[in-house]
mmCIF file of C-alpha atoms in Angstrom:
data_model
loop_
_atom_site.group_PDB
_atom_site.id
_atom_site.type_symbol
_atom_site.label_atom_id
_atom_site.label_comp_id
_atom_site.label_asym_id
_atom_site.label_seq_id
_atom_site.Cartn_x
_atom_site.Cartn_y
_atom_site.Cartn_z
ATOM 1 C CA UNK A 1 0.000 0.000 0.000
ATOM 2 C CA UNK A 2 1.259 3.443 -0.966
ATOM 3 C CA UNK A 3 2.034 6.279 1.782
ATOM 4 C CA UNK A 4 -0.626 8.457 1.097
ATOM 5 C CA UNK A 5 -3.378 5.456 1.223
ATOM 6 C CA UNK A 6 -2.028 4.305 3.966
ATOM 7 C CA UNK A 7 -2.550 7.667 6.085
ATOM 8 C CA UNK A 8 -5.967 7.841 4.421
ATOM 9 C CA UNK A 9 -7.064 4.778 6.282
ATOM 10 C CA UNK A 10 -4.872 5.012 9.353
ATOM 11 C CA UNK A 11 -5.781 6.290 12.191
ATOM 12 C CA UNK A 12 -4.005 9.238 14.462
ATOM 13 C CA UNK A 13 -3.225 6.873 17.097
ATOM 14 C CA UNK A 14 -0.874 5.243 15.058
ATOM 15 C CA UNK A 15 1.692 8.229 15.357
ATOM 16 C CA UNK A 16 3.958 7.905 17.750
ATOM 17 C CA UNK A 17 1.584 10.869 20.023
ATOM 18 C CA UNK A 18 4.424 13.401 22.333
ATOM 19 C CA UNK A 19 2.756 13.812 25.989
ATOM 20 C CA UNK A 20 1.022 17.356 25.689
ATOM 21 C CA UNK A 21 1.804 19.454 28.340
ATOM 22 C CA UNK A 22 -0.519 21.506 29.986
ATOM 23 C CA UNK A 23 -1.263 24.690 32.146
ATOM 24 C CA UNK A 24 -3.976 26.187 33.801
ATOM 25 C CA UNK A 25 -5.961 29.316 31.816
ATOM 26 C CA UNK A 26 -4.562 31.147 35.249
ATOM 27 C CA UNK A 27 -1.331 29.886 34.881
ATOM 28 C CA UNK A 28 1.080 33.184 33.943
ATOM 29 C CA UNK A 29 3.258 33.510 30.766
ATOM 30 C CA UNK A 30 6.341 32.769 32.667
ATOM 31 C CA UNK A 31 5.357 29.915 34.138
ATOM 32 C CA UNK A 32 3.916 28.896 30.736
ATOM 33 C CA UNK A 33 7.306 29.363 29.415
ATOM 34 C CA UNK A 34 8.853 27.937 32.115
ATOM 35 C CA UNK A 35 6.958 24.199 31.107
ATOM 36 C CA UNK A 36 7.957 24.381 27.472
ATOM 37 C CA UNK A 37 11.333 25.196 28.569
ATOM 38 C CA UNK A 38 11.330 22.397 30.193
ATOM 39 C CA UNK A 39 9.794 19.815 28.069
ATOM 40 C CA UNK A 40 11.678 21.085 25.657
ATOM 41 C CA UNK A 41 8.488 21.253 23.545
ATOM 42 C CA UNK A 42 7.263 24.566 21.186
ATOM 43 C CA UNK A 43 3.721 24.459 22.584
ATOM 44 C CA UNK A 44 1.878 23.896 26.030
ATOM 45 C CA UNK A 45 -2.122 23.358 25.827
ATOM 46 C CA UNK A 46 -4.400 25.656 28.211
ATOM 47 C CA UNK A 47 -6.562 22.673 29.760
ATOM 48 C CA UNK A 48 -9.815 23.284 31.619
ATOM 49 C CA UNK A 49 -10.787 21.398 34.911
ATOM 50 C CA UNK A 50 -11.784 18.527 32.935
ATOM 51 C CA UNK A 51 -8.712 18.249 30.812
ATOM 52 C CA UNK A 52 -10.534 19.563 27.845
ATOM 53 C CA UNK A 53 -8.369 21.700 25.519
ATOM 54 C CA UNK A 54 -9.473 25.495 25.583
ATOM 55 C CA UNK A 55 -6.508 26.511 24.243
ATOM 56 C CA UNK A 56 -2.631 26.441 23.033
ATOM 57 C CA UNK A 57 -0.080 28.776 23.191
ATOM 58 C CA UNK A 58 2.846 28.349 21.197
ATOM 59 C CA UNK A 59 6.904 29.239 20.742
ATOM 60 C CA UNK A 60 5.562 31.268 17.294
ATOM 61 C CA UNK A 61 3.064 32.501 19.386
ATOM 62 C CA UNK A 62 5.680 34.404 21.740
ATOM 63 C CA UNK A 63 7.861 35.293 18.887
ATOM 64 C CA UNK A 64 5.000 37.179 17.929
ATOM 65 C CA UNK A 65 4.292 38.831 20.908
ATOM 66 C CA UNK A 66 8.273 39.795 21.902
ATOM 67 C CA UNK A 67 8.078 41.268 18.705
ATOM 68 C CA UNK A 68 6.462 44.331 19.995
ATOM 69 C CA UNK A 69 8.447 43.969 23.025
ATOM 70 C CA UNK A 70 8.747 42.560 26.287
ATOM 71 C CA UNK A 71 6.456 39.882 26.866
ATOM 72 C CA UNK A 72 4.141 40.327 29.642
ATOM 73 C CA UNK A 73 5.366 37.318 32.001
ATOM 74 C CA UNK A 74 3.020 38.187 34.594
ATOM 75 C CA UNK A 75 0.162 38.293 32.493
ATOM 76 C CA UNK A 76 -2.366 34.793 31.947
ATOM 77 C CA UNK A 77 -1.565 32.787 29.433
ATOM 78 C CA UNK A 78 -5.089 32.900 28.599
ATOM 79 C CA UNK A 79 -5.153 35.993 27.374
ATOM 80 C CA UNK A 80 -2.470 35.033 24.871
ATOM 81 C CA UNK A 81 -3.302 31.898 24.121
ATOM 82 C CA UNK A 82 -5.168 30.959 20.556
ATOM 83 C CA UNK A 83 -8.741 29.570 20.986
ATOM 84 C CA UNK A 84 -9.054 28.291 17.862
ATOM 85 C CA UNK A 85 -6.369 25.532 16.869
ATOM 86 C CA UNK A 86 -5.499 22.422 15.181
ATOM 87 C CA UNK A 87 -7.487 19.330 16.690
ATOM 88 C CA UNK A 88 -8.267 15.749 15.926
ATOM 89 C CA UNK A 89 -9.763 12.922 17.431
ATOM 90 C CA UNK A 90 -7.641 9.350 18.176
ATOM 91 C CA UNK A 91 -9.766 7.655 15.159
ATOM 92 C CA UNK A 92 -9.353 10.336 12.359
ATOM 93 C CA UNK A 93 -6.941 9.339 9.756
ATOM 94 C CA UNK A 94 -3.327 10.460 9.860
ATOM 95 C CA UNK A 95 -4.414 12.023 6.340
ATOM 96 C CA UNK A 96 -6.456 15.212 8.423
ATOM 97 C CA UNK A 97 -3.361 15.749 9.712
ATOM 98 C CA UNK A 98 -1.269 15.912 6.475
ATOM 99 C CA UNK A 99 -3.424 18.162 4.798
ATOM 100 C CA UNK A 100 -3.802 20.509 8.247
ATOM 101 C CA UNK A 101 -0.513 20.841 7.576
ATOM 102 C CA UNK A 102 0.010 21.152 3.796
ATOM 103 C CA UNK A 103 -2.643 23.567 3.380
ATOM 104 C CA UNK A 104 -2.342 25.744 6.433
ATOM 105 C CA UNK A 105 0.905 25.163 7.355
ATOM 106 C CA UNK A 106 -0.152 23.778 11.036
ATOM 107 C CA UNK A 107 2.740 22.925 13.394
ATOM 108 C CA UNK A 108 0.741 21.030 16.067
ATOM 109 C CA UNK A 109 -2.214 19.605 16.242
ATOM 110 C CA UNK A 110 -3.821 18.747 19.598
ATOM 111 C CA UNK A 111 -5.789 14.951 20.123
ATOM 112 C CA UNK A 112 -8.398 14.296 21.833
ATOM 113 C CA UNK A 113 -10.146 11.114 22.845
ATOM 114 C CA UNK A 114 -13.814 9.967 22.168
ATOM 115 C CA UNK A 115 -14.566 12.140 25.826
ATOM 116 C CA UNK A 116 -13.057 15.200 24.257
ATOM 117 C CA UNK A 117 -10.052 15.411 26.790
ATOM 118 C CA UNK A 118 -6.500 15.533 25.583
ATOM 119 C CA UNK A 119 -4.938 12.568 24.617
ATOM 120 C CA UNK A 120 -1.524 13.607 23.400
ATOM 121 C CA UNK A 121 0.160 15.942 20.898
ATOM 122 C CA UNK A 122 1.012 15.352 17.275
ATOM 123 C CA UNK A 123 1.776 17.626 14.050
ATOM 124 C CA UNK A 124 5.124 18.143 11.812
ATOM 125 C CA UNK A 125 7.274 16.454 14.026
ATOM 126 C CA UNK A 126 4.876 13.299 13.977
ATOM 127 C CA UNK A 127 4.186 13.468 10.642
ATOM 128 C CA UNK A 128 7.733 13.330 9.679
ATOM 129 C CA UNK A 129 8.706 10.115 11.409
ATOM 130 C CA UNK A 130 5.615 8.560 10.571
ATOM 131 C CA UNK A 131 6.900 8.979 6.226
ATOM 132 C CA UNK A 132 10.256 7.969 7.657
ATOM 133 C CA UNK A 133 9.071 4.324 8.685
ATOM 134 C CA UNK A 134 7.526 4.679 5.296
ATOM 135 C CA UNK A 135 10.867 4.635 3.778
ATOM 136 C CA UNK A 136 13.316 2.470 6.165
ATOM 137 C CA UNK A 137 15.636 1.589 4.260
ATOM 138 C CA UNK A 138 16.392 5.087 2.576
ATOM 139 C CA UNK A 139 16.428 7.539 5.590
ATOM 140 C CA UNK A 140 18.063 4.785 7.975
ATOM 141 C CA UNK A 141 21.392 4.999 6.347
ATOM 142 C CA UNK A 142 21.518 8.475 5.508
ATOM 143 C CA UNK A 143 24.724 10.697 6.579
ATOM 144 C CA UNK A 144 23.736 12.465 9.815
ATOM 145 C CA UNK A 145 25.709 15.205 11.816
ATOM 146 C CA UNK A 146 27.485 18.304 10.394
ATOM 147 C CA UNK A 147 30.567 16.801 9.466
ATOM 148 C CA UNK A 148 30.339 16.150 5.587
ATOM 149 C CA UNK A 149 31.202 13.029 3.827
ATOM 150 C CA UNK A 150 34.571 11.968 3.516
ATOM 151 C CA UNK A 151 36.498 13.342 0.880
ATOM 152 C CA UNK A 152 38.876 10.752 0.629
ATOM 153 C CA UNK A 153 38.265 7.006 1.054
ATOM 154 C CA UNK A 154 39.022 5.642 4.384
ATOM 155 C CA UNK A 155 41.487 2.067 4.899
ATOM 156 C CA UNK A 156 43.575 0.764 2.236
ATOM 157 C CA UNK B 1 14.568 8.963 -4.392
ATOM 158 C CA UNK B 2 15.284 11.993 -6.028
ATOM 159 C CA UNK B 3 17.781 14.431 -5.104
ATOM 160 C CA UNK B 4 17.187 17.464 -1.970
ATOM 161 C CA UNK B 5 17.092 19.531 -4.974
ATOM 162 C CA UNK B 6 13.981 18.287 -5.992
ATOM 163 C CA UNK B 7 12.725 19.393 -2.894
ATOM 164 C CA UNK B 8 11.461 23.042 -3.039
ATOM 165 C CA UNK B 9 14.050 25.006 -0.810
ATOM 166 C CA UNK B 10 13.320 28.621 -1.508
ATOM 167 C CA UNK B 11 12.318 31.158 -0.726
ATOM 168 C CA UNK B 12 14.166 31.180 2.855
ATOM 169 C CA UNK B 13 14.943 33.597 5.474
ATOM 170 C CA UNK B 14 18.459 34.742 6.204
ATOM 171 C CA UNK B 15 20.314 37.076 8.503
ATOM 172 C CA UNK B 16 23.706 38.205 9.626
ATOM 173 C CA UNK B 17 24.952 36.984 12.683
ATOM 174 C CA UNK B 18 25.772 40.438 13.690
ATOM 175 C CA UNK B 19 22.499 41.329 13.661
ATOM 176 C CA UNK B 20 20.760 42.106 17.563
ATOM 177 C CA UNK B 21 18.368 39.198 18.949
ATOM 178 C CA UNK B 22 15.457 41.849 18.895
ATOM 179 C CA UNK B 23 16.048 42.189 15.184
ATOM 180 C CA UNK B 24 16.108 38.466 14.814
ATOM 181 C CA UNK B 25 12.903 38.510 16.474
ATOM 182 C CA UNK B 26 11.208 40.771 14.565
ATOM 183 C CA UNK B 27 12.612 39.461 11.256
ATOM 184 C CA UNK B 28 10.976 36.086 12.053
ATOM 185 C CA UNK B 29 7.795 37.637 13.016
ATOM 186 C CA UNK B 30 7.674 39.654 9.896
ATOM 187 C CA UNK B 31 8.718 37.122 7.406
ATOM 188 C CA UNK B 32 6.590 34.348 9.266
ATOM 189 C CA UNK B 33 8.982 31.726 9.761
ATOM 190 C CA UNK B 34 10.132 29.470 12.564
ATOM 191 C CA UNK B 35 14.151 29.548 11.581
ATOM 192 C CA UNK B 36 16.631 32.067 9.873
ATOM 193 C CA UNK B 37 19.449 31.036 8.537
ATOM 194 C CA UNK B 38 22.408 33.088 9.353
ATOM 195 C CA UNK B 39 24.635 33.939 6.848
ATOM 196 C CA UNK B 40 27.946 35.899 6.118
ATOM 197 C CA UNK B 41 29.648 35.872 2.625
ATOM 198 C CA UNK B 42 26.894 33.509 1.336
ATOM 199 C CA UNK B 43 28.018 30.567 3.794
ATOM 200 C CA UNK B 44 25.661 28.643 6.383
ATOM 201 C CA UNK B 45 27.191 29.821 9.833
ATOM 202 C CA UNK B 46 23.947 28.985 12.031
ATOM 203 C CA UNK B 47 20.643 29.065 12.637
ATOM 204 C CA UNK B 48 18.277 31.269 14.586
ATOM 205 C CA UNK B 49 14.857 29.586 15.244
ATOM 206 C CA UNK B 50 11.749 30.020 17.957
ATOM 207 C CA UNK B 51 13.350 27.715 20.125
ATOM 208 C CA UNK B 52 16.419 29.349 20.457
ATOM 209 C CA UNK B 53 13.920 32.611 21.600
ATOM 210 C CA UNK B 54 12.142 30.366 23.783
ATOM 211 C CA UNK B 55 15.031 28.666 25.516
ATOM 212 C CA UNK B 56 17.585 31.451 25.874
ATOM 213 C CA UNK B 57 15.829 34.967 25.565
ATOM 214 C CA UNK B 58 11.952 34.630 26.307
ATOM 215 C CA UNK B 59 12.471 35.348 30.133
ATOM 216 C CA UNK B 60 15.698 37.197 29.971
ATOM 217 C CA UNK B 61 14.409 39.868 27.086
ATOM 218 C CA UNK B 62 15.500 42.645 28.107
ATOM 219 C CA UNK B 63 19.276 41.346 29.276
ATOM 220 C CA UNK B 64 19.451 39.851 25.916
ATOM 221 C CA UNK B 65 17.906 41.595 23.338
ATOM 222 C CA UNK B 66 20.862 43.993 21.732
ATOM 223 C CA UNK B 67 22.994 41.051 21.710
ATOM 224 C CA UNK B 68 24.266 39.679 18.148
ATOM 225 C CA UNK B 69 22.588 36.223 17.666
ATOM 226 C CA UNK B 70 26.021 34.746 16.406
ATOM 227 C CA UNK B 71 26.398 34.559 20.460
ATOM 228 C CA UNK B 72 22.629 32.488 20.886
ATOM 229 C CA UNK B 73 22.346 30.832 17.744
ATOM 230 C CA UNK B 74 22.991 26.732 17.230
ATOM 231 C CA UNK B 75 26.386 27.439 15.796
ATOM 232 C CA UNK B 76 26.652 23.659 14.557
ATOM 233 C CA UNK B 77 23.329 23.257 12.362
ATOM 234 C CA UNK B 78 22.824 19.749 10.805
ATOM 235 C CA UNK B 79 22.290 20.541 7.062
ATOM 236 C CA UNK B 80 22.197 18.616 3.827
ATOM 237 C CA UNK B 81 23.831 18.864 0.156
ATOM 238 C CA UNK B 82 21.331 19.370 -2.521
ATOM 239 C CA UNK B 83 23.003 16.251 -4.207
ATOM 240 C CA UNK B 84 21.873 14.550 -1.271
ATOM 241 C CA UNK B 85 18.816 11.946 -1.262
ATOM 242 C CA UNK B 86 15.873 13.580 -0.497
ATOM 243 C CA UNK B 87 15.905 10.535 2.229
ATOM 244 C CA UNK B 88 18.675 12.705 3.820
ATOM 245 C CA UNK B 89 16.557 15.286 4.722
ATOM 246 C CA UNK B 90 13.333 13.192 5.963
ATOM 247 C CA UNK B 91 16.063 11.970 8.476
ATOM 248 C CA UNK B 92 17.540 14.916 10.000
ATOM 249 C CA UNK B 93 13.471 15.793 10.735
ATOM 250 C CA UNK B 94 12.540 12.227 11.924
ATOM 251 C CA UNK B 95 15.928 10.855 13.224
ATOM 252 C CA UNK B 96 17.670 13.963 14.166
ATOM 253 C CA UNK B 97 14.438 16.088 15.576
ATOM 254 C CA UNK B 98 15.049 19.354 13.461
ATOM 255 C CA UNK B 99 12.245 20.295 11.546
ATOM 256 C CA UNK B 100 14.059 23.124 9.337
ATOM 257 C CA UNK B 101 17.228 21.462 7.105
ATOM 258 C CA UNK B 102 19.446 23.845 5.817
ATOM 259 C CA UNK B 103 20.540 23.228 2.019
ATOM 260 C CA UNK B 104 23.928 23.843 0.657
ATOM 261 C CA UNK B 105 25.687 22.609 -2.591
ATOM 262 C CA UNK B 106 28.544 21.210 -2.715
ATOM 263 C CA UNK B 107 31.065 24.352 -2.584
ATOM 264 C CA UNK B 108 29.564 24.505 0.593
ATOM 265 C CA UNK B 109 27.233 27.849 -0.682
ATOM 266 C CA UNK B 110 23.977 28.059 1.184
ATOM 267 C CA UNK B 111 20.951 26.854 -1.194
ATOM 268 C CA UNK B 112 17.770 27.494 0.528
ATOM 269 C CA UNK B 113 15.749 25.642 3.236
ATOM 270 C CA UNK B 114 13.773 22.364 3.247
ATOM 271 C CA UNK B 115 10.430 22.339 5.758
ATOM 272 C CA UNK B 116 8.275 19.603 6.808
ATOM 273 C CA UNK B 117 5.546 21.245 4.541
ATOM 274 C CA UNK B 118 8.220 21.128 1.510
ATOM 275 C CA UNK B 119 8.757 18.049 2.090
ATOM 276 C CA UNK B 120 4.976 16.613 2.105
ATOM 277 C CA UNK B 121 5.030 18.234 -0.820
ATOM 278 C CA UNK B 122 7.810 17.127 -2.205
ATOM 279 C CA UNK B 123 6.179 13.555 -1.172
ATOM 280 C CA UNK B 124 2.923 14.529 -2.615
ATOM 281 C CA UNK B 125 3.824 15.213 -6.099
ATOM 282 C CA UNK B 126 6.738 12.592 -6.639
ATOM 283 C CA UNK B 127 5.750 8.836 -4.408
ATOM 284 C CA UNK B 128 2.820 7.231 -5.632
ATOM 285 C CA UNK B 129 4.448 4.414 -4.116
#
């Protein structure tokens, strides 16, 4: 089966899903920060009581707003955050995710199970190593690091 | 597969690395992009992306801001050659974790910039596999 039918007819659950992390709508912008800092993840999702996303704020999302400045740490991250984002449930296909991406460039995209409450995180990142297992025997072997190939051969 | 060149890699972003963090900032918020690549004499010296903003300047702004990125940026970026297999660049994203590959050709001259989107793409239009 090709790559592209096979996301049309598997589901999201079959990425490998990155725990979302999550903050409070009173949580500040620092402290916001302060989890993706250290997940070492570009987005954290604004979770009610019932761990329903009502929100995300991301890295391009703070980019933005230091571009006018310095960004209000103290402030609630809910009044930064975007309401309206990228979502799918467990059972869509992978494909709603491809084309979230290819046509509006989405970064992350925000599961949710059959309740509605988060389930995990996917989006470019996901995407990406879902093709690679597409292709094992290609992007396995490939040169990685900074150091270019060797000019010359190596051994006798 | 076919070559990174087949792979769209421009337009891209660039900057020199003497330029301040604040203009870095507001570069990336103007053009719309997650990464610049910095440049000087039309060679690939580093990269500037939201999570170097996020990691080393978000809570430190004003400390940090008139600073010259060439002293924040990832000095050491993993990039491909645009001979390279396309595969190359699917693995720096899925294997190595970086979701913006810079291009160069082979004198080592910076090309352009391959995205996740490019590459879907890329994937789109050229595996019917």
């Amino acid at each position: 089966m090709g790559l592209h039918a096979k996301m049309s007819t598997e589901p999201v659950s079959r990425l490998k899903l990155r725990p979302a992390l999550r903050v409070n709508p009173t949580s500040t912008l620092r402290e916001a920060i302060e989890v993706m800092r250290e997940g070492q993840l570009g987005c954290v999702i604004v979770a009610d009581s019932k761990d329903r996303p009502a929100g995300i704020f991301t890295e391009a999302m703070l980019r933005n707003l230091m571009a006018s400045g310095t960004p209000p740490l103290a402030e609630p991250v809910s009044s930064h955050m975007a309401e309206s984002f990228a979502w799918v449930k467990e059972t869509d296909s992978i494909e709603t995710v491809l084309d979230g991406m290819e046509e509006k460039n989405v970064r992350f995209v925000v599961v949710v199970n059959k309740s509605g409450k988060i389930a995990g995180l996917t989006g470019q990142k996901g995407l990406m190593e879902y093709v690679a297992e597409h292709f094992p025997g290609e992007v396995m072997v490939q040169r990685l690091g900074t150091e270019p190939y060797p000019q010359q051969r190596e051994g006798a | 597969m076919q070559p990174v060149s087949a792979i769209q890699a421009q337009p891209y972003a660039g900057i020199s690395p003497d330029e301040t963090i604040e203009a870095a900032v507001r570069k990336l918020s103007h053009e719309n992009v997650a990464c610049l690549l910095v440049e000087k004499d039309g060679q690939l010296v580093g990269v500037f992306s939201d999570r170097d903003i996020l990691n080393k300047a978000a809570l430190e702004y004003d400390h940090v801001k008139d600073q010259p990125i060439w002293q924040v940026m990832n000095a050491d970026p993993v990039f491909v050659y645009d001979t390279d297999s396309a595969a190359a660049a699917l693995s720096v994203m899925a294997v190595s974790g970086f979701r913006h590959v810079p291009v160069l050709n082979l004198e080592k001259k910076l090309v352009g910039i391959v995205s996740p989107q490019r590459v879907c793409r890329f994937l789109r239009e050229h595996s019917q596999e």
